[in-house]
Amino acid sequence: MLSATMATAVLRTTPARRAALRTRARRLRESRPGFVVVVSIAMLPLGPPQATAQEPYVEQVPGTLVSFEMIPVPGGSVTLDTPDGPVTVDVARFWIARTEITWDLYDVYVYELDRVSQRDPDVDAVSRPTKPYVLPGDEFGHDGMPALGMSMHAAREFARWLSARTGRTYSVPTEAQWEHACRLGAAGVEFADVAWTAADSEYRTREVASRRPDALGLHDMRGNVAEWVAGVDADSVVKGGAWDRSPADATCAARLPQTPAWQLTDPQLPKSRWWLTDAPFVGLRLVRTPDDPTDTGGSP
């Protein structure tokens, strides 16, 4: 009797994919009498830490019901317009949040809603914002809306808190990462289908993902709120335009540095490190890079 063995197949399993593999094995047995087909399926859970940078995943914040989705972005190069002229930057693969960070998630950080006890070392070890006198953009609504009016310092501390809570390293995007993702996502989509700007926002923020996704599956990369990035020139800038900007100012290349006007009415002396009282057009989105840039599988 002839015999042979099919190589082991390791899948990131879903019921549909397991069924498909078993069907293929059955058909091979039926079509090739005498062959022994051995198929094993590794039961790997979806999502991190096993997810590679070719797969999206959903992250749930421990101790809460709040979750967010991360979308993979392939590596490449991008040319940035800077005050000193064009700069080309190589970008390794990474994940980026599908939407801007919402108040639903940011509130957990600001108001310590993740605290599971009075003594929680993971919570106590992280800096938190002072509670604002008036929440920036409060008139726009809260649930499902983009968090806004936070400083770059606050954005970075938020990323540090989220990293401590999840065990995975999240960060504010570099300008190169953000613009690379924006340009890939902009390919082949109509601007008006994906962006909230002064042309149609009714001069307010809109619920995240209330417009179509771009080519990468990301929402609101252009418009809605401008997003903090670590500038290629070492400045902290926001990218992508916002609900109060014209479509011409809501491009992938659009960049805006912070000015004193963003805290003009802040009554504190010195001004708050955490809140921008007069910048209800500033928000954020986080990224995550694989721990080992050469790793194409397993734990990133």
mmCIF file of C-alpha atoms in Angstrom:
data_model
loop_
_atom_site.group_PDB
_atom_site.id
_atom_site.type_symbol
_atom_site.label_atom_id
_atom_site.label_comp_id
_atom_site.label_asym_id
_atom_site.label_seq_id
_atom_site.Cartn_x
_atom_site.Cartn_y
_atom_site.Cartn_z
ATOM 1 C CA MET A 1 0.000 0.000 0.000
ATOM 2 C CA LEU A 2 1.262 3.451 -0.850
ATOM 3 C CA SER A 3 1.365 5.912 2.004
ATOM 4 C CA ALA A 4 2.220 9.574 2.363
ATOM 5 C CA THR A 5 1.781 12.307 4.929
ATOM 6 C CA MET A 6 0.489 15.795 4.324
ATOM 7 C CA ALA A 7 2.603 18.452 6.051
ATOM 8 C CA THR A 8 1.235 19.824 9.302
ATOM 9 C CA ALA A 9 -0.851 22.955 8.834
ATOM 10 C CA VAL A 10 -0.721 25.590 11.546
ATOM 11 C CA LEU A 11 -3.519 28.111 11.349
ATOM 12 C CA ARG A 12 -4.623 31.071 13.330
ATOM 13 C CA THR A 13 -7.905 29.286 13.731
ATOM 14 C CA THR A 14 -11.461 30.270 13.097
ATOM 15 C CA PRO A 15 -14.283 27.737 12.696
ATOM 16 C CA ALA A 16 -14.562 28.484 8.979
ATOM 17 C CA ARG A 17 -10.839 27.963 8.361
ATOM 18 C CA ARG A 18 -10.747 24.715 10.355
ATOM 19 C CA ALA A 19 -13.728 23.387 8.405
ATOM 20 C CA ALA A 20 -12.089 24.311 5.100
ATOM 21 C CA LEU A 21 -8.897 22.446 6.001
ATOM 22 C CA ARG A 22 -10.801 19.338 7.048
ATOM 23 C CA THR A 23 -12.785 19.413 3.806
ATOM 24 C CA ARG A 24 -9.581 19.543 1.759
ATOM 25 C CA ALA A 25 -8.175 16.593 3.696
ATOM 26 C CA ARG A 26 -11.335 14.532 3.171
ATOM 27 C CA ARG A 27 -11.351 15.228 -0.572
ATOM 28 C CA LEU A 28 -7.679 14.248 -0.846
ATOM 29 C CA ARG A 29 -8.342 10.957 0.917
ATOM 30 C CA GLU A 30 -11.278 10.231 -1.390
ATOM 31 C CA SER A 31 -9.356 11.101 -4.566
ATOM 32 C CA ARG A 32 -6.156 9.242 -3.656
ATOM 33 C CA PRO A 33 -7.015 5.834 -2.139
ATOM 34 C CA GLY A 34 -4.132 4.398 -0.188
ATOM 35 C CA PHE A 35 -2.761 7.753 0.931
ATOM 36 C CA VAL A 36 -2.768 8.563 4.618
ATOM 37 C CA VAL A 37 -3.437 12.200 5.250
ATOM 38 C CA VAL A 38 -2.389 13.578 8.613
ATOM 39 C CA VAL A 39 -3.548 17.086 9.441
ATOM 40 C CA SER A 40 -2.963 18.849 12.733
ATOM 41 C CA ILE A 41 -4.329 22.253 13.620
ATOM 42 C CA ALA A 42 -2.591 24.365 16.212
ATOM 43 C CA MET A 43 -5.196 26.086 18.331
ATOM 44 C CA LEU A 44 -3.664 29.569 18.376
ATOM 45 C CA PRO A 45 -5.888 32.292 19.845
ATOM 46 C CA LEU A 46 -6.710 35.290 17.737
ATOM 47 C CA GLY A 47 -5.150 38.615 18.677
ATOM 48 C CA PRO A 48 -2.021 39.503 20.608
ATOM 49 C CA PRO A 49 0.426 38.380 21.726
ATOM 50 C CA GLN A 50 0.482 35.844 18.865
ATOM 51 C CA ALA A 51 -0.831 38.253 16.211
ATOM 52 C CA THR A 52 1.686 39.276 13.589
ATOM 53 C CA ALA A 53 1.780 42.639 11.874
ATOM 54 C CA GLN A 54 -0.162 41.161 8.952
ATOM 55 C CA GLU A 55 -3.340 40.755 11.006
ATOM 56 C CA PRO A 56 -5.712 43.144 12.763
ATOM 57 C CA TYR A 57 -6.598 42.461 16.368
ATOM 58 C CA VAL A 58 -8.869 43.762 19.103
ATOM 59 C CA GLU A 59 -7.350 44.865 22.418
ATOM 60 C CA GLN A 60 -9.539 44.928 25.513
ATOM 61 C CA VAL A 61 -8.301 47.053 28.380
ATOM 62 C CA PRO A 62 -7.989 44.798 31.455
ATOM 63 C CA GLY A 63 -10.485 45.534 34.171
ATOM 64 C CA THR A 64 -12.880 47.325 31.803
ATOM 65 C CA LEU A 65 -15.377 46.641 29.034
ATOM 66 C CA VAL A 66 -13.554 49.050 26.717
ATOM 67 C CA SER A 67 -11.754 47.736 23.639
ATOM 68 C CA PHE A 68 -10.178 49.118 20.489
ATOM 69 C CA GLU A 69 -9.022 47.656 17.181
ATOM 70 C CA MET A 70 -5.537 47.774 15.683
ATOM 71 C CA ILE A 71 -4.971 47.552 11.921
ATOM 72 C CA PRO A 72 -1.717 46.385 10.273
ATOM 73 C CA VAL A 73 0.263 48.742 8.057
ATOM 74 C CA PRO A 74 2.980 47.327 5.773
ATOM 75 C CA GLY A 75 6.429 48.871 5.812
ATOM 76 C CA GLY A 76 7.689 51.187 3.097
ATOM 77 C CA SER A 77 9.103 54.654 2.649
ATOM 78 C CA VAL A 78 7.471 58.056 2.723
ATOM 79 C CA THR A 79 8.635 61.525 1.744
ATOM 80 C CA LEU A 80 7.634 64.228 4.217
ATOM 81 C CA ASP A 81 7.411 67.952 3.628
ATOM 82 C CA THR A 82 9.183 69.665 6.530
ATOM 83 C CA PRO A 83 10.192 73.261 7.230
ATOM 84 C CA ASP A 84 13.701 72.261 6.112
ATOM 85 C CA GLY A 85 12.555 70.650 2.881
ATOM 86 C CA PRO A 86 11.532 67.127 1.792
ATOM 87 C CA VAL A 87 12.795 64.212 3.885
ATOM 88 C CA THR A 88 12.429 60.544 2.904
ATOM 89 C CA VAL A 89 12.026 58.099 5.778
ATOM 90 C CA ASP A 90 11.921 54.293 5.782
ATOM 91 C CA VAL A 91 9.058 52.921 7.872
ATOM 92 C CA ALA A 92 8.954 49.392 9.322
ATOM 93 C CA ARG A 93 5.660 47.536 9.527
ATOM 94 C CA PHE A 94 3.401 48.442 12.438
ATOM 95 C CA TRP A 95 -0.172 48.518 13.674
ATOM 96 C CA ILE A 96 -2.283 51.665 13.964
ATOM 97 C CA ALA A 97 -5.599 52.209 15.741
ATOM 98 C CA ARG A 98 -8.603 51.847 13.444
ATOM 99 C CA THR A 99 -10.138 55.025 14.895
ATOM 100 C CA GLU A 100 -9.113 58.046 16.863
ATOM 101 C CA ILE A 101 -9.007 57.398 20.612
ATOM 102 C CA THR A 102 -12.495 57.945 21.993
ATOM 103 C CA TRP A 103 -13.617 59.449 25.262
ATOM 104 C CA ASP A 104 -14.843 55.967 26.220
ATOM 105 C CA LEU A 105 -11.196 54.865 26.425
ATOM 106 C CA TYR A 106 -9.594 58.133 27.486
ATOM 107 C CA ASP A 107 -12.024 58.485 30.410
ATOM 108 C CA VAL A 108 -10.713 55.193 31.828
ATOM 109 C CA TYR A 109 -7.277 56.789 31.997
ATOM 110 C CA VAL A 110 -8.317 60.235 33.249
ATOM 111 C CA TYR A 111 -10.784 59.079 35.913
ATOM 112 C CA GLU A 112 -8.942 55.887 36.985
ATOM 113 C CA LEU A 113 -11.842 53.669 35.965
ATOM 114 C CA ASP A 114 -9.402 50.779 35.633
ATOM 115 C CA ARG A 115 -8.591 50.759 39.346
ATOM 116 C CA VAL A 116 -9.583 47.383 40.797
ATOM 117 C CA SER A 117 -8.627 48.202 44.385
ATOM 118 C CA GLN A 118 -7.491 51.075 46.552
ATOM 119 C CA ARG A 119 -3.945 49.734 46.245
ATOM 120 C CA ASP A 120 -3.319 48.882 42.614
ATOM 121 C CA PRO A 121 0.400 49.139 41.749
ATOM 122 C CA ASP A 122 -0.226 49.156 37.982
ATOM 123 C CA VAL A 123 -2.545 52.150 38.377
ATOM 124 C CA ASP A 124 -0.522 53.991 41.009
ATOM 125 C CA ALA A 125 2.697 53.844 38.960
ATOM 126 C CA VAL A 126 1.302 55.924 36.086
ATOM 127 C CA SER A 127 0.895 59.701 35.917
ATOM 128 C CA ARG A 128 -2.676 60.888 35.364
ATOM 129 C CA PRO A 129 -4.015 64.207 34.097
ATOM 130 C CA THR A 130 -5.374 66.759 36.469
ATOM 131 C CA LYS A 131 -9.149 66.894 36.183
ATOM 132 C CA PRO A 132 -10.095 69.739 33.841
ATOM 133 C CA TYR A 133 -12.201 72.666 35.059
ATOM 134 C CA VAL A 134 -14.161 72.431 31.828
ATOM 135 C CA LEU A 135 -13.700 69.449 29.531
ATOM 136 C CA PRO A 136 -12.526 70.673 26.107
ATOM 137 C CA GLY A 137 -15.165 70.118 23.450
ATOM 138 C CA ASP A 138 -17.749 69.040 26.018
ATOM 139 C CA GLU A 139 -20.482 70.629 23.916
ATOM 140 C CA PHE A 140 -19.795 68.140 21.103
ATOM 141 C CA GLY A 141 -20.917 65.067 23.031
ATOM 142 C CA HIS A 142 -19.046 62.223 24.657
ATOM 143 C CA ASP A 143 -19.897 58.561 23.993
ATOM 144 C CA GLY A 144 -18.266 57.380 20.796
ATOM 145 C CA MET A 145 -16.754 60.795 20.138
ATOM 146 C CA PRO A 146 -13.029 61.416 19.709
ATOM 147 C CA ALA A 147 -11.203 62.470 22.870
ATOM 148 C CA LEU A 148 -9.715 65.901 22.356
ATOM 149 C CA GLY A 149 -7.894 68.834 23.869
ATOM 150 C CA MET A 150 -5.108 66.758 25.415
ATOM 151 C CA SER A 151 -1.494 67.954 25.249
ATOM 152 C CA MET A 152 1.319 65.958 23.686
ATOM 153 C CA HIS A 153 2.552 65.237 27.210
ATOM 154 C CA ALA A 154 -0.861 63.798 28.065
ATOM 155 C CA ALA A 155 -0.935 61.764 24.839
ATOM 156 C CA ARG A 156 2.421 60.189 25.648
ATOM 157 C CA GLU A 157 1.466 59.448 29.256
ATOM 158 C CA PHE A 158 -1.788 57.900 28.031
ATOM 159 C CA ALA A 159 0.216 55.601 25.740
ATOM 160 C CA ARG A 160 2.498 54.704 28.665
ATOM 161 C CA TRP A 161 -0.521 53.876 30.833
ATOM 162 C CA LEU A 162 -2.099 51.726 28.107
ATOM 163 C CA SER A 163 1.193 49.888 27.599
ATOM 164 C CA ALA A 164 1.417 49.122 31.321
ATOM 165 C CA ARG A 165 -2.178 47.937 31.384
ATOM 166 C CA THR A 166 -1.991 45.663 28.340
ATOM 167 C CA GLY A 167 1.606 44.491 28.438
ATOM 168 C CA ARG A 168 2.144 45.672 24.860
ATOM 169 C CA THR A 169 3.992 48.803 23.847
ATOM 170 C CA TYR A 170 1.765 51.526 22.417
ATOM 171 C CA SER A 171 2.989 54.971 21.447
ATOM 172 C CA VAL A 172 2.108 58.218 19.729
ATOM 173 C CA PRO A 173 2.933 57.730 16.016
ATOM 174 C CA THR A 174 5.989 59.225 14.454
ATOM 175 C CA GLU A 175 5.171 61.650 11.671
ATOM 176 C CA ALA A 176 6.559 59.151 9.162
ATOM 177 C CA GLN A 177 4.371 56.309 10.470
ATOM 178 C CA TRP A 178 1.261 58.456 10.469
ATOM 179 C CA GLU A 179 1.759 59.922 7.008
ATOM 180 C CA HIS A 180 2.755 56.559 5.526
ATOM 181 C CA ALA A 181 -0.505 55.035 6.785
ATOM 182 C CA CYS A 182 -2.509 58.051 5.656
ATOM 183 C CA ARG A 183 -1.113 57.961 2.121
ATOM 184 C CA LEU A 184 -1.674 54.218 1.746
ATOM 185 C CA GLY A 185 -5.239 54.600 2.990
ATOM 186 C CA ALA A 186 -5.994 57.567 0.732
ATOM 187 C CA ALA A 187 -5.306 55.606 -2.450
ATOM 188 C CA GLY A 188 -8.457 55.177 -4.523
ATOM 189 C CA VAL A 189 -10.948 56.706 -2.081
ATOM 190 C CA GLU A 190 -13.009 59.870 -2.412
ATOM 191 C CA PHE A 191 -12.006 62.505 0.131
ATOM 192 C CA ALA A 192 -15.605 63.522 0.865
ATOM 193 C CA ASP A 193 -16.483 59.918 1.724
ATOM 194 C CA VAL A 194 -13.902 59.601 4.496
ATOM 195 C CA ALA A 195 -13.293 63.048 6.021
ATOM 196 C CA TRP A 196 -15.231 65.447 8.250
ATOM 197 C CA THR A 197 -14.068 69.019 7.609
ATOM 198 C CA ALA A 198 -15.477 72.539 7.808
ATOM 199 C CA ALA A 199 -17.191 71.841 4.485
ATOM 200 C CA ASP A 200 -19.758 69.510 6.076
ATOM 201 C CA SER A 201 -19.034 68.944 9.789
ATOM 202 C CA GLU A 202 -21.514 71.624 10.922
ATOM 203 C CA TYR A 203 -18.538 72.962 12.860
ATOM 204 C CA ARG A 204 -18.264 70.171 15.395
ATOM 205 C CA THR A 205 -16.587 66.818 15.875
ATOM 206 C CA ARG A 206 -18.391 63.714 14.697
ATOM 207 C CA GLU A 207 -18.629 60.197 16.113
ATOM 208 C CA VAL A 208 -15.606 58.134 15.139
ATOM 209 C CA ALA A 209 -16.090 55.777 12.189
ATOM 210 C CA SER A 210 -19.243 57.594 11.101
ATOM 211 C CA ARG A 211 -17.775 57.886 7.622
ATOM 212 C CA ARG A 212 -16.425 55.177 5.358
ATOM 213 C CA PRO A 213 -13.059 53.580 6.065
ATOM 214 C CA ASP A 214 -10.108 54.293 3.825
ATOM 215 C CA ALA A 215 -8.225 51.724 1.761
ATOM 216 C CA LEU A 216 -6.474 50.339 4.868
ATOM 217 C CA GLY A 217 -9.697 50.134 6.884
ATOM 218 C CA LEU A 218 -8.902 53.234 8.958
ATOM 219 C CA HIS A 219 -11.418 55.935 9.839
ATOM 220 C CA ASP A 220 -10.954 59.700 10.123
ATOM 221 C CA MET A 221 -7.267 59.874 9.282
ATOM 222 C CA ARG A 222 -8.088 63.149 7.580
ATOM 223 C CA GLY A 223 -10.499 65.511 9.272
ATOM 224 C CA ASN A 224 -12.599 65.106 12.453
ATOM 225 C CA VAL A 225 -9.724 65.820 14.894
ATOM 226 C CA ALA A 226 -6.098 66.485 14.059
ATOM 227 C CA GLU A 227 -3.810 63.863 15.589
ATOM 228 C CA TRP A 228 -0.627 64.194 17.613
ATOM 229 C CA VAL A 229 2.596 62.863 16.067
ATOM 230 C CA ALA A 230 6.260 63.054 16.924
ATOM 231 C CA GLY A 231 7.485 65.306 14.123
ATOM 232 C CA VAL A 232 10.362 64.290 11.893
ATOM 233 C CA ASP A 233 12.022 67.578 12.874
ATOM 234 C CA ALA A 234 11.684 66.645 16.583
ATOM 235 C CA ASP A 235 8.727 69.012 17.064
ATOM 236 C CA SER A 236 5.360 67.842 18.337
ATOM 237 C CA VAL A 237 2.775 68.527 15.659
ATOM 238 C CA VAL A 238 -0.749 67.464 14.753
ATOM 239 C CA LYS A 239 -1.546 65.944 11.374
ATOM 240 C CA GLY A 240 -4.466 65.542 9.019
ATOM 241 C CA GLY A 241 -6.602 68.619 9.560
ATOM 242 C CA ALA A 242 -9.816 68.702 11.566
ATOM 243 C CA TRP A 243 -13.519 69.470 11.670
ATOM 244 C CA ASP A 244 -12.822 73.217 11.675
ATOM 245 C CA ARG A 245 -10.382 73.193 8.732
ATOM 246 C CA SER A 246 -11.022 73.395 5.009
ATOM 247 C CA PRO A 247 -10.556 70.273 2.849
ATOM 248 C CA ALA A 248 -7.389 71.875 1.483
ATOM 249 C CA ASP A 249 -5.976 71.860 5.033
ATOM 250 C CA ALA A 250 -6.991 68.263 5.752
ATOM 251 C CA THR A 251 -4.431 66.356 3.728
ATOM 252 C CA CYS A 252 -1.961 63.623 4.665
ATOM 253 C CA ALA A 253 0.833 66.196 4.501
ATOM 254 C CA ALA A 254 -0.971 68.836 6.584
ATOM 255 C CA ARG A 255 0.927 69.526 9.821
ATOM 256 C CA LEU A 256 0.326 72.087 12.533
ATOM 257 C CA PRO A 257 2.623 72.875 15.482
ATOM 258 C CA GLN A 258 1.202 73.920 18.838
ATOM 259 C CA THR A 259 0.923 77.647 19.514
ATOM 260 C CA PRO A 260 0.213 79.624 22.726
ATOM 261 C CA ALA A 261 -3.294 80.276 21.401
ATOM 262 C CA TRP A 262 -4.171 76.654 22.147
ATOM 263 C CA GLN A 263 -4.130 77.506 25.885
ATOM 264 C CA LEU A 264 -5.148 81.150 25.718
ATOM 265 C CA THR A 265 -7.992 80.910 28.248
ATOM 266 C CA ASP A 266 -6.331 78.423 30.600
ATOM 267 C CA PRO A 267 -6.646 80.125 34.020
ATOM 268 C CA GLN A 268 -3.794 78.154 35.576
ATOM 269 C CA LEU A 269 -0.335 79.573 36.163
ATOM 270 C CA PRO A 270 1.705 77.920 34.880
ATOM 271 C CA LYS A 271 -0.470 76.592 32.076
ATOM 272 C CA SER A 272 -1.624 72.979 32.322
ATOM 273 C CA ARG A 273 0.742 70.251 31.103
ATOM 274 C CA TRP A 274 -2.275 68.076 30.360
ATOM 275 C CA TRP A 275 -5.035 70.072 28.668
ATOM 276 C CA LEU A 276 -5.331 72.491 25.753
ATOM 277 C CA THR A 277 -8.314 74.615 26.728
ATOM 278 C CA ASP A 278 -8.593 76.256 23.303
ATOM 279 C CA ALA A 279 -7.770 73.345 21.004
ATOM 280 C CA PRO A 280 -10.936 71.250 20.703
ATOM 281 C CA PHE A 281 -9.652 70.168 17.301
ATOM 282 C CA VAL A 282 -6.690 68.135 18.655
ATOM 283 C CA GLY A 283 -6.941 64.391 19.330
ATOM 284 C CA LEU A 284 -4.787 61.296 19.031
ATOM 285 C CA ARG A 285 -4.423 57.815 17.619
ATOM 286 C CA LEU A 286 -1.874 55.239 18.793
ATOM 287 C CA VAL A 287 0.463 52.815 17.045
ATOM 288 C CA ARG A 288 2.260 49.641 18.039
ATOM 289 C CA THR A 289 5.425 48.233 16.452
ATOM 290 C CA PRO A 290 6.607 44.604 16.620
ATOM 291 C CA ASP A 291 9.177 43.976 19.316
ATOM 292 C CA ASP A 292 11.439 42.382 16.703
ATOM 293 C CA PRO A 293 11.182 44.134 13.298
ATOM 294 C CA THR A 294 12.544 41.014 11.542
ATOM 295 C CA ASP A 295 9.934 38.701 13.019
ATOM 296 C CA THR A 296 7.206 37.731 10.551
ATOM 297 C CA GLY A 297 5.363 35.345 12.824
ATOM 298 C CA GLY A 298 4.713 34.444 16.411
ATOM 299 C CA SER A 299 4.865 37.058 19.098
ATOM 300 C CA PRO A 300 5.667 40.482 17.549
#
